[in-house]
Amino acid sequence: MENKRKFFEEFFELENYDIEFEIKEIISRFRQYRPSEVFWLINSLIMDNTRYAFENREKRVSPKLVNRLFYLYKKNSAINSNMKIKNRPNELEWLREKFIKIVNYYCMEQFNQKEELEDVHMSLRNFHSQNFINYHFDYPNTAWFQYLLALEINSKAIDKIFIKDNLTTLEIEKGLLICILYDFIYHTCQKSRLNDLLYEKEKYKFESFLTSFSMKQFSHILRRFGVRDKEFIARFFPVLKNVEEINMSYPTDKYYKEEFSIGICHNERIFFPRSNFVLDEFWNFILEHEEMVGRKDDFVEDYTTMLLINFFGEENVYCNLFDENGAEQDIIVLYGEYILCFECKSELLKEPFRDSNKSQKRMQQNFNRVIQKAYKQGLRVKNNIRNNMCRYYDSDKKDLRKIILDLNKYDYKKVTMVCVTINNYLNLSNRVNMYLKFEDDEKAYPWVIDIFSLEHILNKISSINRGEEYFIKYVRDRIKSYLGFQAMGAEELECFGYYLRYGEFSNSLDGWVTTNLGNGYATFVLDYIPSPEINFMYLYFWELASVTEQD
């Protein structure tokens, strides 16, 4: 263990590294500068980061970590400082190197731990370490339009959450898109009567993109597109405060649970992290709000049903079923000789602990209450067919129910179990063999997928003119590959991208060979989204805004 740690320290240049000292050094340096200079630095790093997505990846920093830096600064800001950054390119590189070291430190600490179950099977090595890293430093591959559709579906709950702020879901949607697309909307408005309002100095820009906005301009644009500007800014852009002493916290803390905001305002300027990932932060804030308790179940079922009807056709999708004993099945899909049982789960994945041994218990609990439970529910369909209890009804009340489905002619061996989760369950879904306890002799795993990744996969299959058979074949092949096939990023889209590229999981099916996928295969899935994606988002905004646009 000591030799392993020494190797990591030398490799990452982390000898005598102190994470608390590193964070305090970054915050102390920020506190010396004008807030507008800090705004420039954080957003410049975010925007400059995109160029390293596929080239020179060692210089790419975690987008999630950069967004967390905003919250660190918000909690530790010094608004009376008046110092400018003397050499902006150098300061940007200094901050980049600091962030790369922070991530490397966490990776070293995680992968240097000894996991008790590490040697059970090759496919389970570093199980907890990768869970922690993926959870805290990687955003999911959820697209912006998926977040917005999810907000619209949950608009009643969101309206209630923000009723005291006098804001509606539609206003929040438009406001979020204005923030993300500000430069494009800015240039459009510059050609109109707002020309005199939209002058911005170069010191607020990074390669022509604004790193902070004039509050006067921002307010005017919000009003123009039907958003109550004072209410929107007051709720999502609190005034930056002067904090006397540094409050130590870590990049892995959930800051939105303390006091969620999109950004901050200072000296008549608006700042927020310039990336689409603000949608992920907002969506997670909504999911964990008490107003969503009891609503998430319906959301996952409704969203999944919508996807399956669009792909398989309404005549093949059966929802809210009850078997002869009154037990409920969420969704059953019939296609040819195959039966797909979809069980929808709305419980959020609880945060993995840093300590692998402590994380073991929590991850086991996560698995049992969601994936193991879905497996049991899906297995019930198999057993019902075995036992000639093949009828399904529209109610659990025997004196009122009507038959809506009879599986008498189907073979139980053609049943495939699918667990659909509300968010990414990381390695719990990517390596189901870690915890699953089989309850039948066939020993078939369920396929585990989150709703947004399921949507990407179905959309991609449709875009390449493949159909239901291709999807079913992939799911059944993927289930067989759990013992020998894993994605390091714990994303099912990486596995599907590999399958798209090569058409099979080759010799990884028997578990004797373990294939570890790096990042990049998901791009073969996501390329169905129109490119450049920003243009697609821009058109969507104008369609949304046209209903309430004010002259």
Coordinates of C-alpha atoms in Angstrom, one line a residue:
M1 CA 0.0 0.0 0.0
E2 CA 2.8 2.4 0.9
N3 CA 4.6 1.7 -2.4
K4 CA 1.4 2.2 -4.3
R5 CA 0.8 5.5 -2.6
K6 CA 4.3 6.7 -3.2
F7 CA 4.0 5.8 -6.9
F8 CA 0.8 7.9 -7.2
E9 CA 2.4 10.8 -5.4
E10 CA 5.4 10.8 -7.7
F11 CA 3.3 10.3 -10.8
F12 CA 0.8 13.1 -10.0
E13 CA 3.5 15.3 -8.4
L14 CA 1.5 15.3 -5.1
E15 CA 4.3 14.7 -2.5
N16 CA 3.3 16.4 0.8
Y17 CA 0.1 17.6 -0.9
D18 CA -2.5 19.2 1.5
I19 CA -6.0 19.6 0.0
E20 CA -7.2 22.0 2.6
F21 CA -4.2 24.2 2.0
E22 CA -4.7 24.1 -1.7
I23 CA -8.4 25.2 -1.5
K24 CA -7.5 28.0 1.0
E25 CA -4.8 29.2 -1.3
I26 CA -7.2 29.4 -4.3
I27 CA -9.8 31.2 -2.2
S28 CA -7.2 33.6 -0.6
R29 CA -6.0 34.5 -4.1
F30 CA -9.5 35.1 -5.3
R31 CA -10.2 37.4 -2.3
Q32 CA -7.4 39.7 -3.4
Y33 CA -9.1 40.4 -6.7
R34 CA -12.1 42.5 -7.8
P35 CA -15.1 40.2 -8.0
S36 CA -15.4 41.0 -11.7
E37 CA -11.9 39.6 -12.2
V38 CA -12.8 36.4 -10.4
F39 CA -15.9 36.2 -12.6
W40 CA -13.7 36.4 -15.6
L41 CA -11.3 33.8 -14.4
I42 CA -13.8 31.2 -13.5
N43 CA -15.8 31.6 -16.7
S44 CA -12.7 31.7 -18.8
L45 CA -11.6 28.4 -17.4
I46 CA -15.1 26.9 -18.1
M47 CA -15.2 28.2 -21.7
D48 CA -11.5 27.4 -22.4
N49 CA -12.1 23.9 -21.1
T50 CA -14.2 22.9 -24.1
R51 CA -11.2 22.9 -26.4
Y52 CA -9.6 20.1 -24.4
A53 CA -12.6 17.8 -24.5
F54 CA -11.0 15.5 -27.1
E55 CA -7.6 16.9 -27.6
N56 CA -4.9 17.3 -25.0
R57 CA -7.2 15.8 -22.4
E58 CA -4.6 16.1 -19.6
K59 CA -5.2 19.8 -19.6
R60 CA -9.0 19.4 -19.3
V61 CA -10.4 20.0 -15.8
S62 CA -13.6 18.6 -14.4
P63 CA -16.6 20.8 -15.4
K64 CA -18.3 19.9 -12.2
L65 CA -15.4 21.0 -10.1
V66 CA -15.2 24.3 -12.0
N67 CA -18.9 24.9 -11.3
R68 CA -18.3 24.0 -7.6
L69 CA -15.6 26.7 -7.5
F70 CA -18.4 29.3 -8.0
Y71 CA -20.0 28.2 -4.8
L72 CA -16.7 28.1 -2.9
Y73 CA -16.1 31.7 -4.0
K74 CA -19.7 32.7 -3.2
K75 CA -19.2 31.5 0.4
N76 CA -15.8 33.2 0.8
S77 CA -16.0 36.4 -1.3
A78 CA -14.3 39.7 -0.4
I79 CA -16.2 42.5 -2.2
N80 CA -13.9 45.4 -1.2
S81 CA -10.8 44.2 -3.0
N82 CA -9.7 46.3 -5.9
M83 CA -6.8 44.4 -7.4
K84 CA -6.7 43.5 -11.1
I85 CA -5.2 40.3 -12.6
K86 CA -1.9 41.4 -14.1
N87 CA -1.4 38.5 -16.5
R88 CA -4.7 36.9 -17.4
P89 CA -3.3 33.9 -19.5
N90 CA -0.8 33.0 -16.7
E91 CA -3.5 33.3 -14.1
L92 CA -5.8 31.0 -16.1
E93 CA -3.0 28.4 -16.4
W94 CA -2.3 28.6 -12.7
L95 CA -5.9 27.9 -11.8
R96 CA -6.1 25.1 -14.4
E97 CA -3.0 23.4 -12.8
K98 CA -4.6 23.7 -9.4
F99 CA -7.8 22.1 -10.5
I100 CA -6.0 19.2 -12.2
K101 CA -4.1 18.6 -9.0
I102 CA -7.3 18.6 -6.9
V103 CA -8.8 15.9 -9.1
N104 CA -5.6 13.9 -9.2
Y105 CA -5.5 14.1 -5.4
Y106 CA -9.0 12.7 -5.0
C107 CA -8.2 10.0 -7.6
M108 CA -5.1 9.0 -5.7
E109 CA -6.9 8.9 -2.4
Q110 CA -9.7 6.8 -3.8
F111 CA -7.7 4.3 -5.8
N112 CA -5.2 3.9 -3.0
Q113 CA -7.8 2.5 -0.7
K114 CA -8.0 -1.3 -0.2
E115 CA -11.5 -2.5 -1.0
E116 CA -12.4 -5.7 0.8
L117 CA -14.4 -7.1 -2.1
E118 CA -11.8 -6.0 -4.7
D119 CA -10.6 -9.5 -5.5
V120 CA -14.1 -11.2 -5.9
H121 CA -14.0 -10.7 -9.6
M122 CA -12.0 -8.6 -12.1
S123 CA -15.1 -6.7 -13.1
L124 CA -15.5 -5.4 -9.5
R125 CA -12.1 -3.9 -8.9
N126 CA -12.1 -0.3 -7.7
F127 CA -15.9 -0.4 -7.5
H128 CA -16.4 2.2 -4.8
S129 CA -13.5 4.4 -5.9
Q130 CA -14.9 4.9 -9.3
N131 CA -18.4 5.5 -7.9
F132 CA -17.0 8.3 -5.8
I133 CA -15.0 9.9 -8.6
N134 CA -17.8 9.6 -11.2
Y135 CA -20.4 11.0 -8.7
H136 CA -18.4 14.1 -7.7
F137 CA -16.5 15.0 -10.9
D138 CA -18.6 13.9 -13.9
Y139 CA -21.9 15.3 -15.2
P140 CA -24.2 12.8 -16.8
N141 CA -24.7 12.9 -20.6
T142 CA -28.2 14.3 -20.2
A143 CA -29.1 16.8 -23.0
W144 CA -30.4 20.3 -22.3
F145 CA -33.8 19.4 -24.0
Q146 CA -34.2 16.4 -21.7
Y147 CA -33.8 18.7 -18.6
L148 CA -36.3 21.2 -20.1
L149 CA -38.9 18.5 -20.9
A150 CA -38.5 17.2 -17.3
L151 CA -39.1 20.7 -16.0
E152 CA -42.3 21.0 -18.1
I153 CA -43.6 17.7 -17.0
N154 CA -43.1 18.7 -13.4
S155 CA -44.3 22.2 -13.9
K156 CA -47.1 22.0 -11.2
A157 CA -44.6 21.1 -8.5
I158 CA -42.1 23.7 -9.7
D159 CA -44.8 26.4 -9.8
K160 CA -45.6 25.5 -6.1
I161 CA -41.9 25.7 -5.2
F162 CA -41.5 29.2 -6.6
I163 CA -45.0 30.6 -5.9
K164 CA -43.6 32.7 -3.1
D165 CA -41.0 34.1 -5.5
N166 CA -43.9 35.0 -8.0
L167 CA -42.2 33.0 -10.8
T168 CA -43.6 30.3 -13.1
T169 CA -41.9 27.3 -14.6
L170 CA -42.2 28.9 -18.1
E171 CA -40.4 32.0 -16.8
I172 CA -37.7 30.0 -15.2
E173 CA -37.2 27.9 -18.4
K174 CA -36.8 31.1 -20.5
G175 CA -34.6 32.7 -17.9
L176 CA -32.3 29.7 -17.8
L177 CA -32.0 29.7 -21.6
I178 CA -31.4 33.4 -21.7
C179 CA -28.5 32.9 -19.3
I180 CA -27.0 30.0 -21.3
L181 CA -27.6 31.7 -24.7
Y182 CA -26.9 35.2 -23.5
D183 CA -24.3 36.1 -26.1
F184 CA -26.5 35.0 -29.0
I185 CA -29.6 36.8 -27.7
Y186 CA -27.3 39.7 -26.9
H187 CA -26.2 40.0 -30.5
T188 CA -29.7 39.7 -31.9
C189 CA -31.0 42.4 -29.6
Q190 CA -28.0 44.6 -30.5
K191 CA -29.4 45.0 -33.9
S192 CA -32.6 46.4 -32.5
R193 CA -33.6 49.3 -30.3
L194 CA -31.4 47.9 -27.4
N195 CA -28.2 48.8 -29.3
D196 CA -27.4 51.6 -26.9
L197 CA -27.8 49.3 -23.8
L198 CA -25.7 46.4 -25.0
Y199 CA -22.3 47.8 -25.1
E200 CA -19.9 45.6 -23.1
K201 CA -16.2 46.3 -22.4
E202 CA -13.5 43.8 -23.5
K203 CA -12.4 43.2 -19.9
Y204 CA -15.7 41.3 -19.4
K205 CA -15.1 39.0 -22.3
F206 CA -13.2 35.8 -23.0
E207 CA -12.7 35.3 -26.8
S208 CA -15.8 37.5 -27.5
F209 CA -18.0 35.6 -24.9
L210 CA -19.2 37.5 -21.9
T211 CA -18.0 36.3 -18.5
S212 CA -20.5 38.6 -16.7
F213 CA -23.5 40.7 -17.8
S214 CA -24.7 44.2 -17.2
M215 CA -27.7 43.9 -14.8
K216 CA -29.5 46.6 -16.7
Q217 CA -29.1 44.8 -20.0
F218 CA -30.0 41.4 -18.4
S219 CA -33.2 42.9 -16.9
H220 CA -34.3 44.4 -20.1
I221 CA -33.8 41.1 -22.0
L222 CA -35.7 39.2 -19.4
R223 CA -38.6 41.6 -19.6
R224 CA -38.6 41.5 -23.3
F225 CA -39.2 37.8 -23.3
G226 CA -41.9 37.8 -20.6
V227 CA -39.8 37.0 -17.5
R228 CA -40.4 39.1 -14.4
D229 CA -36.8 40.5 -14.1
K230 CA -36.8 41.7 -10.5
E231 CA -38.3 38.5 -9.2
F232 CA -36.0 36.3 -11.3
I233 CA -32.8 38.2 -10.3
A234 CA -33.8 38.4 -6.6
R235 CA -34.4 34.6 -6.4
F236 CA -31.5 33.3 -8.5
F237 CA -28.8 36.0 -8.3
P238 CA -28.4 37.1 -4.7
V239 CA -26.1 40.0 -3.9
L240 CA -22.5 39.0 -3.3
K241 CA -21.6 39.5 0.4
N242 CA -18.3 40.4 2.1
V243 CA -17.1 37.5 4.1
E244 CA -14.6 38.3 6.8
E245 CA -13.1 34.8 7.3
I246 CA -12.6 31.9 5.0
N247 CA -15.2 29.1 5.5
M248 CA -13.4 25.9 4.7
S249 CA -15.4 23.5 2.5
Y250 CA -14.7 21.0 -0.2
P251 CA -15.4 20.7 -3.9
T252 CA -17.4 17.5 -3.2
D253 CA -19.9 19.4 -1.0
K254 CA -23.5 19.8 -2.2
Y255 CA -23.8 23.6 -2.2
Y256 CA -27.2 23.8 -3.8
K257 CA -28.7 22.1 -0.8
E258 CA -27.6 25.1 1.4
E259 CA -29.0 27.9 -0.7
F260 CA -29.5 27.3 -4.4
S261 CA -28.8 30.1 -6.8
I262 CA -27.9 30.2 -10.5
G263 CA -25.3 33.0 -9.9
I264 CA -24.7 36.2 -8.0
C265 CA -24.8 39.9 -8.7
H266 CA -22.3 42.6 -7.7
N267 CA -21.9 46.3 -8.7
E268 CA -24.7 46.1 -11.2
R269 CA -23.3 43.0 -12.9
I270 CA -24.6 39.5 -13.1
F271 CA -22.4 36.4 -12.9
F272 CA -23.1 32.7 -13.2
P273 CA -21.0 29.7 -14.5
R274 CA -21.3 29.8 -18.3
S275 CA -22.3 26.2 -19.1
N276 CA -25.3 24.1 -19.8
F277 CA -24.6 22.2 -16.6
V278 CA -26.5 24.9 -14.7
L279 CA -29.5 22.8 -15.9
D280 CA -28.2 19.8 -14.1
E281 CA -27.7 21.7 -10.9
F282 CA -31.2 23.1 -11.1
W283 CA -32.8 19.8 -11.9
N284 CA -31.1 18.1 -8.9
F285 CA -32.3 21.0 -6.7
I286 CA -35.9 20.3 -7.9
L287 CA -35.6 16.5 -7.4
E288 CA -34.5 16.9 -3.8
H289 CA -37.1 19.4 -2.9
E290 CA -39.8 18.3 -0.5
E291 CA -42.5 19.3 -3.1
M292 CA -41.3 16.5 -5.3
V293 CA -41.9 13.8 -2.6
G294 CA -44.5 11.5 -4.0
R295 CA -44.3 13.1 -7.5
K296 CA -41.1 11.5 -8.7
D297 CA -42.8 8.1 -9.0
D298 CA -45.4 9.4 -11.6
F299 CA -42.7 11.3 -13.4
V300 CA -40.4 8.3 -14.0
E301 CA -43.4 6.1 -15.1
D302 CA -44.9 8.7 -17.3
Y303 CA -41.6 9.6 -19.0
T304 CA -40.7 6.0 -19.6
T305 CA -44.1 5.2 -20.9
M306 CA -43.9 8.1 -23.3
L307 CA -40.5 6.8 -24.6
L308 CA -41.7 3.2 -25.1
I309 CA -44.9 4.2 -26.8
N310 CA -43.0 6.4 -29.3
F311 CA -40.6 3.5 -30.0
F312 CA -42.7 0.4 -29.8
G313 CA -46.1 1.8 -30.6
E314 CA -49.0 2.3 -28.2
E315 CA -50.6 -1.1 -29.1
N316 CA -47.5 -2.9 -27.7
V317 CA -47.1 -1.0 -24.4
Y318 CA -49.2 -2.0 -21.3
C319 CA -49.1 0.2 -18.1
N320 CA -50.3 0.0 -14.5
L321 CA -51.0 -3.8 -14.6
F322 CA -52.0 -6.0 -11.8
D323 CA -51.5 -9.8 -11.8
E324 CA -54.0 -12.4 -10.5
N325 CA -52.8 -11.9 -6.9
G326 CA -53.1 -8.1 -7.1
A327 CA -49.4 -7.4 -7.4
E328 CA -48.6 -4.4 -9.6
Q329 CA -46.3 -4.3 -12.7
D330 CA -45.3 -0.9 -14.0
I331 CA -44.9 -1.5 -17.7
I332 CA -44.9 -4.6 -19.9
V333 CA -43.9 -4.3 -23.6
L334 CA -44.6 -7.1 -26.1
Y335 CA -42.7 -7.5 -29.3
G336 CA -42.9 -10.7 -31.3
E337 CA -41.9 -13.5 -28.9
Y338 CA -40.3 -11.2 -26.4
I339 CA -41.7 -9.7 -23.2
L340 CA -39.9 -6.7 -21.6
C341 CA -40.8 -5.8 -18.0
F342 CA -40.0 -2.2 -17.1
E343 CA -39.9 -1.4 -13.4
C344 CA -39.6 2.4 -12.8
K345 CA -37.7 3.6 -9.7
S346 CA -37.8 7.2 -8.4
E347 CA -35.4 6.9 -5.5
L348 CA -32.3 9.1 -5.9
L349 CA -28.9 7.6 -5.7
K350 CA -27.4 8.6 -2.3
E351 CA -23.9 10.1 -2.4
P352 CA -21.1 7.5 -2.2
F353 CA -18.8 8.0 0.9
R354 CA -15.1 8.8 0.4
D355 CA -14.2 5.8 2.6
S356 CA -14.7 2.6 0.5
N357 CA -15.6 0.5 3.5
K358 CA -18.3 3.0 4.6
S359 CA -19.5 3.3 1.0
Q360 CA -19.9 -0.4 0.8
K361 CA -22.9 -0.4 3.2
R362 CA -24.5 2.7 1.6
M363 CA -24.2 1.3 -1.9
Q364 CA -25.6 -2.0 -0.9
Q365 CA -28.6 -0.1 0.6
N366 CA -29.0 1.9 -2.6
F367 CA -28.9 -1.3 -4.7
N368 CA -31.4 -3.3 -2.5
R369 CA -34.1 -0.6 -2.4
V370 CA -34.0 0.0 -6.1
I371 CA -32.3 -2.5 -8.4
Q372 CA -32.9 -5.7 -6.3
K373 CA -36.5 -4.7 -5.8
A374 CA -37.0 -4.1 -9.5
Y375 CA -35.4 -7.5 -10.2
K376 CA -37.9 -9.2 -7.9
Q377 CA -40.8 -7.4 -9.5
G378 CA -39.7 -8.4 -13.0
L379 CA -39.0 -12.0 -11.9
R380 CA -42.6 -12.2 -10.8
V381 CA -43.7 -12.0 -14.4
K382 CA -41.5 -15.0 -15.3
N383 CA -42.8 -17.0 -12.4
N384 CA -46.4 -16.1 -13.2
I385 CA -45.9 -17.5 -16.7
R386 CA -44.3 -20.6 -15.3
N387 CA -47.2 -21.1 -12.9
N388 CA -49.9 -20.5 -15.6
M389 CA -51.0 -17.2 -13.9
C390 CA -50.7 -15.2 -17.0
R391 CA -53.5 -12.8 -16.8
Y392 CA -53.1 -9.1 -16.0
Y393 CA -55.8 -6.7 -15.0
D394 CA -56.5 -3.0 -14.8
S395 CA -57.1 -3.1 -11.0
D396 CA -56.1 -5.0 -7.9
K397 CA -59.8 -5.3 -6.8
K398 CA -61.1 -8.7 -7.9
D399 CA -64.7 -7.7 -8.1
L400 CA -64.1 -4.7 -10.4
R401 CA -61.1 -5.6 -12.5
K402 CA -61.0 -6.3 -16.3
I403 CA -58.4 -8.4 -18.2
I404 CA -56.2 -6.3 -20.4
L405 CA -53.3 -8.7 -21.0
D406 CA -52.9 -12.5 -21.2
L407 CA -49.4 -13.9 -21.5
N408 CA -50.5 -17.6 -21.8
K409 CA -48.8 -18.2 -25.1
Y410 CA -45.4 -16.7 -24.1
D411 CA -42.3 -18.5 -23.0
Y412 CA -40.9 -17.3 -19.6
K413 CA -37.4 -17.6 -21.0
K414 CA -38.2 -14.7 -23.4
V415 CA -38.9 -12.3 -20.5
T416 CA -36.3 -9.5 -20.1
M417 CA -36.2 -7.5 -16.9
V418 CA -35.4 -3.8 -17.1
C419 CA -35.0 -1.4 -14.1
V420 CA -35.4 2.3 -15.1
T421 CA -34.0 4.8 -12.6
I422 CA -34.6 8.5 -12.2
N423 CA -30.8 9.3 -12.3
N424 CA -27.6 7.5 -13.1
Y425 CA -26.8 4.8 -10.6
L426 CA -23.2 4.7 -11.7
N427 CA -21.5 1.3 -11.0
L428 CA -24.6 -0.1 -9.4
S429 CA -26.2 -0.2 -12.8
N430 CA -22.9 -0.7 -14.8
R431 CA -21.8 -3.7 -12.8
V432 CA -25.0 -5.3 -11.5
N433 CA -23.1 -8.5 -10.6
M434 CA -21.6 -6.7 -7.5
Y435 CA -24.7 -7.0 -5.4
L436 CA -27.5 -8.9 -7.2
K437 CA -28.9 -11.9 -5.4
F438 CA -30.4 -14.3 -7.8
E439 CA -33.7 -15.8 -6.9
D440 CA -34.1 -18.3 -9.7
D441 CA -32.1 -21.0 -11.4
E442 CA -31.8 -19.1 -14.7
K443 CA -29.6 -16.5 -13.1
A444 CA -30.5 -13.7 -15.6
Y445 CA -29.5 -10.1 -14.7
P446 CA -31.9 -7.2 -15.2
W447 CA -30.8 -4.4 -17.5
V448 CA -30.4 -1.2 -15.4
I449 CA -30.7 2.2 -17.2
D450 CA -31.7 5.8 -16.2
I451 CA -34.5 7.5 -18.0
F452 CA -32.4 10.0 -20.0
S453 CA -29.9 7.4 -21.2
L454 CA -32.8 5.2 -22.2
E455 CA -34.1 8.1 -24.3
H456 CA -30.7 8.6 -25.9
I457 CA -30.4 5.0 -26.9
L458 CA -34.0 4.8 -28.3
N459 CA -33.4 8.0 -30.2
K460 CA -30.1 6.8 -31.7
I461 CA -31.6 3.5 -32.8
S462 CA -34.5 5.4 -34.5
S463 CA -32.0 7.8 -36.2
I464 CA -30.1 5.0 -37.9
N465 CA -33.3 3.2 -39.0
R466 CA -32.8 0.3 -36.7
G467 CA -35.8 -0.9 -34.8
E468 CA -37.2 -2.9 -31.9
E469 CA -35.3 -6.1 -32.7
Y470 CA -32.0 -4.2 -32.5
F471 CA -32.9 -2.7 -29.1
I472 CA -34.0 -6.1 -27.7
K473 CA -30.8 -7.8 -29.0
Y474 CA -28.6 -5.1 -27.4
V475 CA -30.3 -5.4 -24.0
R476 CA -30.1 -9.2 -24.0
D477 CA -26.4 -9.1 -25.1
R478 CA -25.6 -6.4 -22.5
I479 CA -27.1 -8.4 -19.7
K480 CA -24.8 -11.3 -20.7
S481 CA -21.8 -9.0 -20.7
Y482 CA -21.9 -7.7 -17.1
L483 CA -19.2 -10.1 -15.9
G484 CA -16.7 -9.0 -18.5
F485 CA -17.6 -5.6 -19.7
Q486 CA -17.5 -2.3 -17.8
A487 CA -17.3 1.4 -18.6
M488 CA -14.8 3.4 -16.5
G489 CA -17.1 6.4 -16.5
A490 CA -20.0 4.2 -15.3
E491 CA -22.2 5.4 -18.3
E492 CA -24.3 2.9 -20.1
L493 CA -24.0 5.1 -23.2
E494 CA -20.3 4.2 -23.4
C495 CA -21.3 0.5 -23.6
F496 CA -24.0 1.1 -26.2
G497 CA -21.6 3.3 -28.2
Y498 CA -19.1 0.4 -28.2
Y499 CA -21.9 -1.9 -29.4
L500 CA -22.8 0.5 -32.2
R501 CA -19.2 0.6 -33.3
Y502 CA -18.5 -3.2 -33.2
G503 CA -21.9 -4.9 -33.2
E504 CA -21.1 -7.2 -30.3
F505 CA -19.4 -7.5 -26.9
S506 CA -17.0 -10.2 -28.4
N507 CA -15.2 -12.4 -25.9
S508 CA -16.3 -10.4 -22.8
L509 CA -19.5 -12.4 -22.5
D510 CA -18.2 -15.3 -20.5
G511 CA -16.3 -13.3 -17.8
W512 CA -12.9 -14.7 -18.5
V513 CA -11.8 -11.5 -20.1
T514 CA -12.6 -8.1 -18.7
T515 CA -12.9 -5.1 -21.1
N516 CA -12.5 -1.7 -19.5
L517 CA -14.0 1.0 -21.7
G518 CA -12.5 4.5 -21.6
N519 CA -14.4 7.7 -22.4
G520 CA -15.5 8.5 -25.9
Y521 CA -17.8 5.8 -27.1
A522 CA -20.8 7.8 -26.0
T523 CA -20.2 10.2 -28.8
F524 CA -21.3 7.4 -31.2
V525 CA -24.7 7.6 -29.5
L526 CA -25.1 11.3 -29.0
D527 CA -24.3 12.3 -32.6
Y528 CA -28.0 12.0 -33.4
I529 CA -28.5 15.4 -31.8
P530 CA -28.4 18.2 -34.5
S531 CA -25.0 19.9 -34.6
P532 CA -24.0 22.6 -33.7
E533 CA -26.2 21.9 -30.6
I534 CA -26.2 25.6 -29.6
N535 CA -28.2 26.4 -32.8
F536 CA -30.8 23.8 -31.9
M537 CA -31.1 25.3 -28.4
Y538 CA -31.4 28.8 -29.8
L539 CA -34.3 27.8 -32.1
Y540 CA -36.0 26.1 -29.2
F541 CA -35.7 29.3 -27.1
W542 CA -37.3 31.4 -29.8
E543 CA -40.2 28.9 -30.1
L544 CA -40.7 29.1 -26.4
A545 CA -40.3 32.8 -26.2
S546 CA -42.6 33.6 -29.1
V547 CA -45.7 32.9 -27.0
T548 CA -45.1 35.6 -24.5
E549 CA -42.6 37.9 -26.2
Q550 CA -43.1 41.6 -25.3
D551 CA -42.5 44.4 -27.8

